[in-house]
GROMACS .gro file of C-alpha atoms in nm:
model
  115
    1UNK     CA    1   0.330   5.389  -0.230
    2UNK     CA    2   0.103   5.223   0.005
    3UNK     CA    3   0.135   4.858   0.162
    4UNK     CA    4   0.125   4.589  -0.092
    5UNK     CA    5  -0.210   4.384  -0.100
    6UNK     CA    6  -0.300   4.130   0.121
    7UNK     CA    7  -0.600   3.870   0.092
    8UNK     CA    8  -0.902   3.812   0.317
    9UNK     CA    9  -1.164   3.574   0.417
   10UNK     CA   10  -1.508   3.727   0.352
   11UNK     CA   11  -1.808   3.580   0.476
   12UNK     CA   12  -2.087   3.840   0.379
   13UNK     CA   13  -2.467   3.790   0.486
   14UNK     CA   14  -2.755   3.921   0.376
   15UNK     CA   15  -3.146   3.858   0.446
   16UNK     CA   16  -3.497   4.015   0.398
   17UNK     CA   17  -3.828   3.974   0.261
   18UNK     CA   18  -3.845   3.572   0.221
   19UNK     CA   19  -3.912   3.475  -0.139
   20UNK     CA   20  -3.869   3.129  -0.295
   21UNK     CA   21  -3.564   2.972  -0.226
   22UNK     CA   22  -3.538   2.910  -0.604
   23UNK     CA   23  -3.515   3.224  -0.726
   24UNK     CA   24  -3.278   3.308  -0.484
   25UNK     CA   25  -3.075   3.003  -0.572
   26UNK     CA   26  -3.080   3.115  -0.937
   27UNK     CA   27  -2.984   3.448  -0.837
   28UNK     CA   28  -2.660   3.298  -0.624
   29UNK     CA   29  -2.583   3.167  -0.945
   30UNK     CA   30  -2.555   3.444  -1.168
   31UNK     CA   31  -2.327   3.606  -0.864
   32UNK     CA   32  -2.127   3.327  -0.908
   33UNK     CA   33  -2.041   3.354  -1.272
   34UNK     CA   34  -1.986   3.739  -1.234
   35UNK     CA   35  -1.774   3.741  -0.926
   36UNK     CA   36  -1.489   3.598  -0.887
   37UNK     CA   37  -1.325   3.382  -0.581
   38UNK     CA   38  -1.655   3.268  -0.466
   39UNK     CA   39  -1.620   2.983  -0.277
   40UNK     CA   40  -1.901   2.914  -0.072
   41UNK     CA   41  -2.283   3.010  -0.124
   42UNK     CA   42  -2.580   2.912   0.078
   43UNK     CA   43  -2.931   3.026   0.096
   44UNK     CA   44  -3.304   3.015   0.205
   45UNK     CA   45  -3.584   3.163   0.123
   46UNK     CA   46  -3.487   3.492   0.360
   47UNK     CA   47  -3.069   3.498   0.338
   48UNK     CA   48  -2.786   3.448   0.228
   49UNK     CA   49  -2.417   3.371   0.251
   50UNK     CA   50  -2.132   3.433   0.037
   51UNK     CA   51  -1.800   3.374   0.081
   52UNK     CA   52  -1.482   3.464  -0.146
   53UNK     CA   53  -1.123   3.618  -0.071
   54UNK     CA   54  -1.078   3.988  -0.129
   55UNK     CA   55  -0.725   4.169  -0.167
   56UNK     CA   56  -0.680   4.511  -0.020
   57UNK     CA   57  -0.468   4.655   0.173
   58UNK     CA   58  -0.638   4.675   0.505
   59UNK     CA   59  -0.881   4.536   0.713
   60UNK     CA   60  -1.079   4.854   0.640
   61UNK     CA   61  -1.059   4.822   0.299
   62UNK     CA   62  -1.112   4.506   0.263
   63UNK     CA   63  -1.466   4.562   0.467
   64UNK     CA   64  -1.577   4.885   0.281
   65UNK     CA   65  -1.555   4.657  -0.054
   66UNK     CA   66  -1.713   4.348   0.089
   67UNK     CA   67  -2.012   4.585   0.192
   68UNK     CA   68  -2.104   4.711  -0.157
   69UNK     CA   69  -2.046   4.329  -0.339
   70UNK     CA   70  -2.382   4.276  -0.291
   71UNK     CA   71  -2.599   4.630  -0.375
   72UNK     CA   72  -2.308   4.654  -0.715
   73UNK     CA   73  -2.418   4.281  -0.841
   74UNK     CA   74  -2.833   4.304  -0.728
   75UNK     CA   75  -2.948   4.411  -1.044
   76UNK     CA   76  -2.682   4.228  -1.270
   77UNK     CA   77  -2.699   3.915  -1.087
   78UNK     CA   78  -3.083   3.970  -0.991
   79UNK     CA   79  -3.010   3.944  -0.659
   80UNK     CA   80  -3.289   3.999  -0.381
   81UNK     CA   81  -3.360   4.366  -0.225
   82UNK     CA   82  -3.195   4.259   0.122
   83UNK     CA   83  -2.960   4.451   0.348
   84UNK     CA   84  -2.628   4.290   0.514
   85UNK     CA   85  -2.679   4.181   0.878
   86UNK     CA   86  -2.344   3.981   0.866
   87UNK     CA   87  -1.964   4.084   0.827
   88UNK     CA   88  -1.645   3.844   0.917
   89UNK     CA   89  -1.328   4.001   0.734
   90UNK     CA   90  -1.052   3.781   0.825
   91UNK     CA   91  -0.650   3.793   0.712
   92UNK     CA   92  -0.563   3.501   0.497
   93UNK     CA   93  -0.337   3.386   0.794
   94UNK     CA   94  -0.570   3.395   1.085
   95UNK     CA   95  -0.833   3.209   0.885
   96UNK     CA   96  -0.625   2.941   0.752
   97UNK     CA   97  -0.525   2.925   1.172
   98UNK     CA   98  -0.879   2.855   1.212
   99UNK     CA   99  -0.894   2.559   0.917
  100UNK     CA  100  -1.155   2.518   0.709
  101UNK     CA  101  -1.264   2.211   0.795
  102UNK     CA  102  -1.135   2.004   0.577
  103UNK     CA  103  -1.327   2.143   0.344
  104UNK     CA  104  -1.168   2.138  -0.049
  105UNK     CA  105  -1.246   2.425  -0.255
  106UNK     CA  106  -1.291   2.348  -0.630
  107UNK     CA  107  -1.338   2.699  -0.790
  108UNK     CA  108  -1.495   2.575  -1.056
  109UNK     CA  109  -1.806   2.400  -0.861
  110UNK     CA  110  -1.877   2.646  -0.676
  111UNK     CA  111  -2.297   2.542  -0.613
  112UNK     CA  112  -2.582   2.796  -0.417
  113UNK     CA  113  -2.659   2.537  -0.104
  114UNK     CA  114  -2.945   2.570   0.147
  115UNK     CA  115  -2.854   2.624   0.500
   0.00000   0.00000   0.00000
């Protein structure tokens, strides 16, 4: 039996061929509804950042699924064609070290924001 499962801070971001920011809004949407423990998007016309808590067991883990999220939900969610240029993975601990910022979480407001 392997370690039990831990969570982690995921900030994943993406970018590519700009578009309108709309669409890509619209798209962050549809993530949202089929994804769970989103907690932060934003977007422009060219990127994108999500960011949710993932369980795994390791840090590798934890990294290999945070770098598919995006290619498995494109054509469910309608995402853009863009490639990941962005990866923080951190352990539930060291992030809540860091503090959010004050910033309060309501999981079920979760709204696409422009940088």
């Amino acid at each position: 039996m392997g370690e039990p499962s831990r969570l982690w801070h995921v900030c994943l971001t993406v970018s590519g061929e700009a578009m309108e920011p709309l669409i890509v809004r619209t798209a962050l949407g549809r993530l949202r509804d089929q994804r769970q423990f989103l907690h932060s998007l934003k977007y422009d016309g060219s990127r994108a950042e999500i960011q949710y808590w993932e369980e795994a067991e390791c840090l590798l883990d934890a990294s290999s699924l945070a770098l598919r999220v995006w290619n498995e939900y494109r054509d469910s969610a309608g995402l853009p064609r863009w490639e990941v240029v962005g990866l923080e993975v951190l352990e539930r601990a060291v992030y809540q070290e860091r503090g959010p910022g004050g910033m309060v979480v309501d999981p079920q407001d979760v709204t696409p924001l422009p940088f």
